[in-house]
Short mmCIF file of C-alpha atoms in Angstrom, two decimals:
data_model
loop_
_atom_site.label_atom_id
_atom_site.label_comp_id
_atom_site.label_asym_id
_atom_site.label_seq_id
_atom_site.Cartn_x
_atom_site.Cartn_y
_atom_site.Cartn_z
CA MET A 1 14.83 28.40 -35.62
CA LEU A 2 13.33 25.33 -37.31
CA ARG A 3 15.40 22.99 -35.14
CA ARG A 4 14.26 24.80 -32.02
CA ALA A 5 10.62 24.55 -33.08
CA LEU A 6 10.92 20.84 -33.83
CA ALA A 7 12.59 20.23 -30.47
CA LEU A 8 9.77 22.06 -28.70
CA ILE A 9 7.16 19.99 -30.54
CA ALA A 10 8.94 16.75 -29.61
CA LEU A 11 9.19 17.78 -25.96
CA THR A 12 5.50 18.71 -25.85
CA ALA A 13 4.53 15.39 -27.42
CA THR A 14 6.62 13.47 -24.91
CA GLY A 15 5.01 15.31 -22.02
CA ALA A 16 1.53 14.64 -23.41
CA GLN A 17 2.25 10.93 -23.55
CA ALA A 18 3.44 10.73 -19.95
CA ASP A 19 0.90 9.01 -17.69
CA PRO A 20 0.27 10.92 -14.46
CA CYS A 21 0.02 8.69 -11.41
CA ARG A 22 -3.34 9.13 -9.69
CA LEU A 23 -2.55 7.06 -6.57
CA ALA A 24 0.64 5.92 -4.86
CA LEU A 25 -0.26 2.97 -2.63
CA VAL A 26 2.20 1.42 -0.17
CA LEU A 27 1.21 -1.78 1.63
CA GLY A 28 3.07 -2.93 4.76
CA LEU A 29 2.60 -6.56 5.83
CA ASP A 30 3.10 -7.68 9.44
CA VAL A 31 5.69 -10.47 9.77
CA SER A 32 6.40 -10.14 13.50
CA GLY A 33 6.54 -13.06 15.92
CA SER A 34 2.74 -13.27 16.21
CA VAL A 35 2.53 -14.26 12.52
CA ASP A 36 3.31 -17.92 11.80
CA GLY A 37 4.25 -19.44 8.45
CA ALA A 38 0.69 -20.19 7.37
CA GLU A 39 -0.45 -16.69 8.30
CA TYR A 40 2.47 -15.17 6.41
CA ARG A 41 1.48 -17.14 3.33
CA ALA A 42 -2.16 -16.12 3.80
CA GLN A 43 -1.15 -12.45 3.59
CA LEU A 44 0.85 -12.86 0.38
CA ASP A 45 -1.67 -15.14 -1.32
CA GLY A 46 -4.57 -13.00 -0.12
CA LEU A 47 -3.00 -9.84 -1.52
CA ALA A 48 -2.17 -11.53 -4.83
CA THR A 49 -5.73 -12.85 -5.11
CA ALA A 50 -7.21 -9.46 -4.26
CA LEU A 51 -5.14 -7.69 -6.91
CA THR A 52 -6.32 -10.07 -9.62
CA ASN A 53 -9.96 -9.98 -8.52
CA PRO A 54 -12.00 -8.75 -11.54
CA GLU A 55 -13.68 -5.98 -9.56
CA VAL A 56 -10.38 -4.70 -8.18
CA GLN A 57 -8.68 -4.98 -11.55
CA ALA A 58 -11.48 -2.99 -13.19
CA ALA A 59 -11.09 -0.25 -10.57
CA LEU A 60 -7.31 -0.18 -11.00
CA LEU A 61 -7.61 0.16 -14.77
CA ALA A 62 -10.66 2.45 -14.90
CA ARG A 63 -8.52 5.48 -15.84
CA PRO A 64 -5.94 4.27 -18.38
CA GLY A 65 -4.19 7.64 -18.55
CA ALA A 66 -3.71 7.84 -14.77
CA PRO A 67 -2.41 4.56 -13.33
CA VAL A 68 -2.03 3.41 -9.74
CA ALA A 69 1.54 2.87 -8.49
CA LEU A 70 1.98 0.05 -5.95
CA SER A 71 4.81 -0.80 -3.56
CA VAL A 72 4.76 -3.58 -0.93
CA PHE A 73 7.04 -4.28 2.03
CA GLU A 74 7.00 -6.52 5.09
CA TRP A 75 7.85 -5.30 8.57
CA SER A 76 8.42 -6.38 12.16
CA GLY A 77 11.06 -4.83 14.48
CA PRO A 78 12.43 -1.27 14.38
CA ASP A 79 15.11 -2.10 11.80
CA TYR A 80 13.25 -4.66 9.71
CA GLN A 81 11.42 -3.39 6.63
CA ARG A 82 11.98 -5.73 3.69
CA PRO A 83 10.85 -4.97 0.11
CA VAL A 84 8.37 -7.40 -1.43
CA LEU A 85 7.43 -5.39 -4.53
CA PRO A 86 9.25 -2.24 -5.70
CA TRP A 87 7.27 0.63 -7.19
CA THR A 88 5.19 -0.84 -10.01
CA GLU A 89 2.78 1.06 -12.25
CA LEU A 90 -0.36 -1.04 -12.71
CA THR A 91 -1.09 0.04 -16.27
CA GLY A 92 -2.72 -3.15 -17.56
CA PRO A 93 -3.74 -6.74 -16.78
CA ARG A 94 -0.23 -8.03 -17.49
CA GLN A 95 1.37 -5.62 -15.02
CA ILE A 96 -1.19 -6.55 -12.35
CA ALA A 97 -0.67 -10.28 -12.94
CA ASP A 98 3.11 -9.91 -12.82
CA ALA A 99 2.93 -7.93 -9.57
CA ALA A 100 0.62 -10.53 -8.01
CA GLU A 101 2.94 -13.35 -9.06
CA GLN A 102 5.99 -11.62 -7.60
CA ILE A 103 4.16 -11.06 -4.31
CA ALA A 104 2.87 -14.63 -4.10
CA ARG A 105 6.25 -16.24 -4.69
CA THR A 106 8.12 -14.18 -2.09
CA PRO A 107 9.89 -16.43 0.45
CA ARG A 108 9.74 -15.47 4.10
CA GLY A 109 12.85 -13.79 5.46
CA THR A 110 14.29 -14.00 8.96
CA ALA A 111 12.55 -11.21 10.84
CA PRO A 112 12.77 -10.09 14.48
CA LEU A 113 9.91 -11.21 16.71
CA SER A 114 9.10 -7.69 17.91
CA THR A 115 6.40 -5.37 16.55
CA ALA A 116 7.36 -1.79 15.65
CA VAL A 117 4.37 -0.11 14.03
CA GLY A 118 5.93 3.35 14.29
CA ALA A 119 9.05 2.25 12.42
CA ALA A 120 6.86 0.68 9.73
CA MET A 121 4.97 3.96 9.38
CA ALA A 122 8.21 5.94 9.07
CA HIS A 123 9.41 3.56 6.35
CA GLY A 124 6.09 3.93 4.55
CA TYR A 125 6.38 7.71 4.67
CA SER A 126 9.85 7.62 3.12
CA THR A 127 8.66 5.22 0.42
CA LEU A 128 5.73 7.47 -0.49
CA ALA A 129 8.11 10.44 -0.63
CA GLN A 130 9.66 8.76 -3.69
CA ARG A 131 6.43 9.37 -5.63
CA PRO A 132 5.58 13.08 -5.35
CA ASP A 133 4.17 12.84 -8.88
CA CYS A 134 1.10 10.93 -7.69
CA GLY A 135 -2.11 12.81 -7.05
CA ARG A 136 -2.87 10.92 -3.83
CA GLN A 137 -0.66 8.95 -1.41
CA VAL A 138 -1.85 6.13 0.83
CA LEU A 139 0.02 3.93 3.30
CA ASP A 140 -1.79 0.82 4.49
CA LEU A 141 -0.46 -1.30 7.35
CA SER A 142 -1.67 -4.84 8.07
CA ALA A 143 -1.28 -5.98 11.69
CA ASP A 144 -2.66 -8.31 14.34
CA GLY A 145 -1.19 -6.50 17.35
CA THR A 146 0.07 -3.20 18.71
CA SER A 147 3.64 -1.94 19.04
CA ASN A 148 5.94 -3.31 21.71
CA THR A 149 9.12 -1.52 20.59
CA GLY A 150 10.40 1.33 18.46
CA PRO A 151 9.02 4.85 18.10
CA ARG A 152 5.44 5.45 19.12
CA PRO A 153 3.27 6.24 16.08
CA ARG A 154 1.85 9.33 17.76
CA ASP A 155 5.37 10.74 18.16
CA LEU A 156 6.13 10.63 14.43
CA PRO A 157 6.05 13.88 12.45
CA GLU A 158 2.78 14.46 10.68
CA PRO A 159 2.85 13.10 7.12
CA ARG A 160 2.82 15.49 4.20
CA ALA A 161 -0.49 17.14 3.43
CA GLY A 162 -2.90 14.83 1.66
CA MET A 163 -1.21 11.60 2.76
CA THR A 164 -3.50 8.95 4.28
CA VAL A 165 -2.62 6.09 6.64
CA ASN A 166 -5.11 3.20 6.73
CA ALA A 167 -4.99 -0.14 8.55
CA LEU A 168 -6.09 -3.72 7.91
CA LEU A 169 -6.42 -5.43 11.29
CA VAL A 170 -6.56 -9.20 11.74
CA GLY A 171 -8.28 -10.83 14.70
CA ASP A 172 -9.98 -9.36 17.74
CA ALA A 173 -7.18 -8.69 20.22
CA PRO A 174 -8.50 -6.48 23.05
CA GLY A 175 -8.03 -2.79 22.33
CA LEU A 176 -6.47 -3.38 18.90
CA GLU A 177 -8.87 -1.28 16.87
CA ASP A 178 -8.98 1.55 19.43
CA TRP A 179 -5.17 1.69 19.50
CA PHE A 180 -4.88 1.92 15.72
CA ARG A 181 -7.70 4.44 15.53
CA THR A 182 -6.05 6.80 18.03
CA GLN A 183 -2.39 6.13 17.26
CA VAL A 184 -2.02 5.17 13.60
CA ILE A 185 -4.66 6.04 11.03
CA ARG A 186 -4.66 9.64 9.85
CA GLY A 187 -5.27 11.84 6.85
CA PRO A 188 -8.14 12.29 4.38
CA ARG A 189 -10.71 9.47 4.41
CA ALA A 190 -8.58 7.29 6.71
CA PHE A 191 -10.24 4.04 7.78
CA ILE A 192 -9.74 0.61 9.35
CA GLU A 193 -10.64 -2.62 7.55
CA ARG A 194 -11.12 -5.79 9.61
CA ALA A 195 -10.44 -9.48 8.96
CA ASP A 196 -11.72 -11.95 11.56
CA SER A 197 -8.75 -14.22 10.89
CA TYR A 198 -5.97 -14.71 8.35
CA GLU A 199 -8.34 -16.97 6.43
CA ASP A 200 -10.39 -13.84 5.74
CA TYR A 201 -7.37 -11.72 4.83
CA GLY A 202 -7.86 -11.90 1.05
CA ALA A 203 -11.50 -10.81 1.23
CA ALA A 204 -10.62 -7.96 3.60
CA MET A 205 -7.81 -6.83 1.29
CA ARG A 206 -10.20 -6.84 -1.66
CA ARG A 207 -12.67 -4.64 0.24
CA LYS A 208 -9.87 -2.33 1.33
CA LEU A 209 -8.44 -1.89 -2.17
CA LEU A 210 -11.86 -1.12 -3.62
CA ARG A 211 -12.53 1.43 -0.90
CA GLU A 212 -9.17 3.13 -1.44
CA ILE A 213 -9.42 3.25 -5.22
CA SER A 214 -13.15 3.97 -5.65
CA PRO A 215 -13.23 7.51 -4.15
CA MET A 216 -10.75 8.57 -6.81
CA LEU A 217 -12.98 7.20 -9.54
CA LEU A 218 -16.02 8.98 -8.13
CA GLY A 219 -14.08 12.22 -7.93
CA ALA A 220 -13.09 11.93 -11.58
CA ARG A 221 -16.68 11.77 -12.83
#
């Protein structure tokens, strides 16, 4: 009886120490043929800089007992989705800095020239499905153009309840925002962030991260 009681106490203590994930965030970076080497680097460096921005870091760490989990991949054609950062719990400044460093030092792979937004969405859905423990799930796709191959985003099954798909669009290609608004973004509080060029990517990513994280902080008050 005593052993059973002690085991129950230990199990309860372990459960109490477990940190629930408040947000699972998957970022998909466009590496199709429209993105040159400098623009590829601007995405990685811009994301790394945004993550280590003091305002973003404060938002990420505002609820120590409920961290944000981050995963990053790059995408182009229907069969190209390459991991950049595996699931990482951003529990402190060191974890954020390590994640930013890993992202920034990623070398570019050999990707198809085509653009398959639907396939990138499907990959993002399957990645988010790995984190059912998180209170909210968000997929965010960066892009500077619309699909020219692969499944159409509108033909994909609806994501699980509560999942959000946002977009960070670069440039002002005709019809780009309308296409993403009608075909891609969906779910609670879905939105589109804009960057005029890849030079503005880091600032746009910072705004996007703050907007995605902040509603959760407001809801916790």
